[in-house]
Structure formats: C-alpha cells, structure tokens
PDB file of C-alpha atoms in Angstrom:
ATOM      1  CA  MET A   1       2.070 174.654 -69.801  1.00  0.00           C
ATOM      2  CA  GLN A   2       1.060 171.905 -72.231  1.00  0.00           C
ATOM      3  CA  GLU A   3      -2.027 170.878 -70.293  1.00  0.00           C
ATOM      4  CA  HIS A   4      -3.248 174.453 -69.824  1.00  0.00           C
ATOM      5  CA  PHE A   5      -2.648 175.266 -73.494  1.00  0.00           C
ATOM      6  CA  LEU A   6      -4.652 172.312 -74.755  1.00  0.00           C
ATOM      7  CA  THR A   7      -7.443 172.836 -72.219  1.00  0.00           C
ATOM      8  CA  PHE A   8      -7.894 176.474 -73.194  1.00  0.00           C
ATOM      9  CA  TRP A   9      -7.830 176.181 -76.980  1.00  0.00           C
ATOM     10  CA  TRP A  10      -8.946 172.615 -77.415  1.00  0.00           C
ATOM     11  CA  PRO A  11     -11.909 171.284 -75.411  1.00  0.00           C
ATOM     12  CA  ARG A  12      -9.948 168.738 -73.378  1.00  0.00           C
ATOM     13  CA  GLU A  13     -12.348 168.275 -70.466  1.00  0.00           C
ATOM     14  CA  THR A  14     -15.496 168.018 -72.592  1.00  0.00           C
ATOM     15  CA  LEU A  15     -15.546 164.219 -72.590  1.00  0.00           C
ATOM     16  CA  ALA A  16     -16.463 162.268 -69.505  1.00  0.00           C
ATOM     17  CA  PRO A  17     -15.472 158.610 -69.096  1.00  0.00           C
ATOM     18  CA  GLY A  18     -17.357 156.478 -71.588  1.00  0.00           C
ATOM     19  CA  GLY A  19     -17.372 159.179 -74.263  1.00  0.00           C
ATOM     20  CA  THR A  20     -20.308 161.215 -72.988  1.00  0.00           C
ATOM     21  CA  LEU A  21     -20.196 164.969 -72.640  1.00  0.00           C
ATOM     22  CA  ALA A  22     -19.358 166.244 -69.190  1.00  0.00           C
ATOM     23  CA  ASP A  23     -22.203 168.045 -67.431  1.00  0.00           C
ATOM     24  CA  ASP A  24     -19.963 170.777 -66.119  1.00  0.00           C
ATOM     25  CA  MET A  25     -18.572 171.571 -69.560  1.00  0.00           C
ATOM     26  CA  MET A  26     -17.444 175.149 -69.909  1.00  0.00           C
ATOM     27  CA  CYS A  27     -16.644 176.566 -73.318  1.00  0.00           C
ATOM     28  CA  THR A  28     -14.731 179.834 -73.600  1.00  0.00           C
ATOM     29  CA  ASP A  29     -15.211 182.384 -76.348  1.00  0.00           C
ATOM     30  CA  VAL A  30     -11.951 181.266 -77.963  1.00  0.00           C
ATOM     31  CA  CYS A  31     -12.840 177.585 -77.959  1.00  0.00           C
ATOM     32  CA  VAL A  32     -13.010 175.829 -81.329  1.00  0.00           C
ATOM     33  CA  PHE A  33     -16.589 174.785 -80.645  1.00  0.00           C
ATOM     34  CA  ALA A  34     -17.703 178.323 -79.773  1.00  0.00           C
ATOM     35  CA  ALA A  35     -16.345 179.733 -83.047  1.00  0.00           C
ATOM     36  CA  GLN A  36     -18.261 180.355 -86.244  1.00  0.00           C
ATOM     37  CA  GLU A  37     -18.771 177.375 -88.522  1.00  0.00           C
ATOM     38  CA  ASP A  38     -16.827 178.534 -91.558  1.00  0.00           C
ATOM     39  CA  LEU A  39     -13.551 177.588 -93.164  1.00  0.00           C
ATOM     40  CA  GLU A  40     -11.930 181.003 -92.701  1.00  0.00           C
ATOM     41  CA  THR A  41     -12.417 180.880 -88.931  1.00  0.00           C
ATOM     42  CA  MET A  42     -11.022 177.342 -88.756  1.00  0.00           C
ATOM     43  CA  GLN A  43      -8.002 178.463 -90.800  1.00  0.00           C
ATOM     44  CA  VAL A  44      -7.296 181.146 -88.209  1.00  0.00           C
ATOM     45  CA  PHE A  45      -7.470 178.546 -85.423  1.00  0.00           C
ATOM     46  CA  ALA A  46      -5.201 176.251 -87.439  1.00  0.00           C
ATOM     47  CA  GLN A  47      -2.712 179.070 -87.914  1.00  0.00           C
ATOM     48  CA  VAL A  48      -2.608 179.697 -84.156  1.00  0.00           C
ATOM     49  CA  PHE A  49      -2.125 175.980 -83.425  1.00  0.00           C
ATOM     50  CA  ASN A  50       0.548 175.725 -86.103  1.00  0.00           C
ATOM     51  CA  LYS A  51       2.547 178.696 -84.820  1.00  0.00           C
ATOM     52  CA  LEU A  52       2.363 177.591 -81.196  1.00  0.00           C
ATOM     53  CA  ILE A  53       3.301 173.994 -81.966  1.00  0.00           C
ATOM     54  CA  ARG A  54       6.243 175.124 -84.116  1.00  0.00           C
ATOM     55  CA  HIS A  55       7.427 177.372 -81.300  1.00  0.00           C
ATOM     56  CA  TYR A  56       6.829 174.847 -78.495  1.00  0.00           C
ATOM     57  CA  LYS A  57       7.782 171.485 -80.025  1.00  0.00           C
ATOM     58  CA  TYR A  58       6.774 169.547 -76.907  1.00  0.00           C
ATOM     59  CA  LEU A  59       3.091 170.342 -77.636  1.00  0.00           C
ATOM     60  CA  GLU A  60       3.112 168.380 -80.896  1.00  0.00           C
ATOM     61  CA  LYS A  61       2.740 164.850 -79.503  1.00  0.00           C
ATOM     62  CA  GLY A  62       0.167 165.828 -76.878  1.00  0.00           C
ATOM     63  CA  PHE A  63      -1.873 167.693 -79.476  1.00  0.00           C
ATOM     64  CA  GLU A  64      -2.002 164.665 -81.794  1.00  0.00           C
ATOM     65  CA  ASP A  65      -3.020 162.424 -78.886  1.00  0.00           C
ATOM     66  CA  GLU A  66      -5.863 164.773 -77.957  1.00  0.00           C
ATOM     67  CA  VAL A  67      -7.116 164.909 -81.546  1.00  0.00           C
ATOM     68  CA  LYS A  68      -7.142 161.096 -81.678  1.00  0.00           C
ATOM     69  CA  LYS A  69      -9.202 160.985 -78.473  1.00  0.00           C
ATOM     70  CA  LEU A  70     -11.698 163.487 -79.833  1.00  0.00           C
ATOM     71  CA  LEU A  71     -12.075 161.522 -83.068  1.00  0.00           C
ATOM     72  CA  LEU A  72     -12.898 158.363 -81.124  1.00  0.00           C
ATOM     73  CA  PHE A  73     -15.840 160.082 -79.434  1.00  0.00           C
ATOM     74  CA  LEU A  74     -17.364 162.023 -82.323  1.00  0.00           C
ATOM     75  CA  LYS A  75     -20.794 160.695 -81.422  1.00  0.00           C
ATOM     76  CA  GLY A  76     -20.781 162.798 -78.249  1.00  0.00           C
ATOM     77  CA  PHE A  77     -20.672 166.073 -80.170  1.00  0.00           C
ATOM     78  CA  SER A  78     -23.428 167.894 -82.008  1.00  0.00           C
ATOM     79  CA  GLU A  79     -23.395 168.003 -85.803  1.00  0.00           C
ATOM     80  CA  SER A  80     -22.195 171.603 -85.754  1.00  0.00           C
ATOM     81  CA  GLU A  81     -19.322 170.735 -83.402  1.00  0.00           C
ATOM     82  CA  ARG A  82     -18.372 167.749 -85.577  1.00  0.00           C
ATOM     83  CA  ASN A  83     -18.352 169.995 -88.646  1.00  0.00           C
ATOM     84  CA  LYS A  84     -16.055 172.502 -86.955  1.00  0.00           C
ATOM     85  CA  LEU A  85     -13.765 169.737 -85.779  1.00  0.00           C
ATOM     86  CA  ALA A  86     -13.706 168.204 -89.278  1.00  0.00           C
ATOM     87  CA  MET A  87     -12.863 171.512 -90.942  1.00  0.00           C
ATOM     88  CA  LEU A  88     -10.125 172.293 -88.441  1.00  0.00           C
ATOM     89  CA  THR A  89      -8.689 168.779 -88.685  1.00  0.00           C
ATOM     90  CA  GLY A  90      -8.695 169.018 -92.485  1.00  0.00           C
ATOM     91  CA  VAL A  91      -6.815 172.313 -92.428  1.00  0.00           C
ATOM     92  CA  LEU A  92      -4.310 170.981 -89.861  1.00  0.00           C
ATOM     93  CA  LEU A  93      -3.737 167.878 -91.990  1.00  0.00           C
ATOM     94  CA  ALA A  94      -3.285 169.980 -95.131  1.00  0.00           C
ATOM     95  CA  ASN A  95      -0.657 172.249 -93.604  1.00  0.00           C
ATOM     96  CA  GLY A  96       1.247 169.365 -91.990  1.00  0.00           C
ATOM     97  CA  THR A  97       0.522 170.198 -88.350  1.00  0.00           C
ATOM     98  CA  LEU A  98      -1.164 166.813 -87.870  1.00  0.00           C
ATOM     99  CA  ASN A  99      -0.081 163.428 -89.141  1.00  0.00           C
ATOM    100  CA  ALA A 100      -2.556 161.537 -91.344  1.00  0.00           C
ATOM    101  CA  SER A 101      -2.353 158.566 -88.956  1.00  0.00           C
ATOM    102  CA  ILE A 102      -4.943 160.289 -86.744  1.00  0.00           C
ATOM    103  CA  CYS A 103      -7.560 159.225 -89.300  1.00  0.00           C
ATOM    104  CA  ASN A 104      -7.009 155.589 -88.264  1.00  0.00           C
ATOM    105  CA  SER A 105      -9.579 156.074 -85.504  1.00  0.00           C
ATOM    106  CA  LEU A 106     -12.364 156.996 -87.946  1.00  0.00           C
ATOM    107  CA  PRO A 107     -13.257 153.423 -89.022  1.00  0.00           C
ATOM    108  CA  ASN A 108     -14.265 152.709 -85.413  1.00  0.00           C
ATOM    109  CA  GLU A 109     -17.200 150.251 -85.364  1.00  0.00           C
ATOM    110  CA  ASN A 110     -19.492 152.469 -83.267  1.00  0.00           C
ATOM    111  CA  LEU A 111     -18.892 155.517 -85.453  1.00  0.00           C
ATOM    112  CA  ALA A 112     -19.205 153.631 -88.729  1.00  0.00           C
ATOM    113  CA  LYS A 113     -22.465 151.956 -87.744  1.00  0.00           C
ATOM    114  CA  GLU A 114     -24.204 155.302 -87.267  1.00  0.00           C
ATOM    115  CA  ARG A 115     -22.422 156.832 -90.291  1.00  0.00           C
ATOM    116  CA  VAL A 116     -20.880 159.515 -88.082  1.00  0.00           C
ATOM    117  CA  SER A 117     -17.354 158.789 -89.299  1.00  0.00           C
ATOM    118  CA  ALA A 118     -18.435 158.866 -92.964  1.00  0.00           C
ATOM    119  CA  ALA A 119     -20.064 162.293 -92.577  1.00  0.00           C
ATOM    120  CA  PHE A 120     -17.013 163.524 -90.646  1.00  0.00           C
ATOM    121  CA  ALA A 121     -14.617 162.236 -93.328  1.00  0.00           C
ATOM    122  CA  VAL A 122     -16.600 163.927 -96.109  1.00  0.00           C
ATOM    123  CA  LYS A 123     -16.480 167.267 -94.274  1.00  0.00           C
ATOM    124  CA  LEU A 124     -12.778 166.773 -93.450  1.00  0.00           C
ATOM    125  CA  PHE A 125     -11.807 166.160 -97.082  1.00  0.00           C
ATOM    126  CA  LYS A 126     -13.986 169.020 -98.373  1.00  0.00           C
ATOM    127  CA  SER A 127     -12.050 171.478 -96.256  1.00  0.00           C
TER     128      SER A 127
END
C-alpha cells in the first residue's frame, strides 16, 4: 500500500539513477507536477497528504524519505516543477506533516553552486 500510495500521488519513479529524469516518466492528472502552480492547489494536495498520513501512520517515514530524495535532485526538475514542490513542501512544513530536518539536503554542493537550492528555499519560505 505504501509504495503504491507514494507512486500515485508523489512522482516516485521520475528520477533515474544519477538524478536524471526517467525517459519513461508518466505523470497522472492528480500528480503534484501536473497540478496548477498556485498556493491554493498545493494546500489541497497538502491536506490530502496530511489526512492520509494521519490515518495511515506507517506512511509518515516513507513520505519524509521520498521528500528528502526529491530535494537532493532538484536540478532534474523544471523551474515550474521546483516551484510546485517548494510550495507544497512549505505548506507541509507549516502544518507539521514534514519535519524541518528535510531541509538539511538543500545546502548540497551541486545545488548551491547553481543557486537552485537558494531559489527553492526562497519559494519554500514564501509559501
């Protein structure tokens, strides 16, 4: 159940080894990255994640691990996808669904050099 849940709502198979995007990437209509790029939409996604994680406690650890992985490979996503991920992460941090320790992966050397993590952090804290 956990794996299918995270694959459907959160783009788990989008990253290939090495942090590149997988060629056979399929995004559903209810995927975070296929949604509109506005705060209200991301709040709805956050509400769904929050309710499901509160109901199924075993999803909590796996969800945090997947967010950490996505934050390590921000460079592989388009600017729009990074913005959506930043807004959603900000909302999830604000409502306590995610632990702030996930932000430890942002000062990664590769992301900092290209200022990807700085732009992501600004968008995260604005939301």
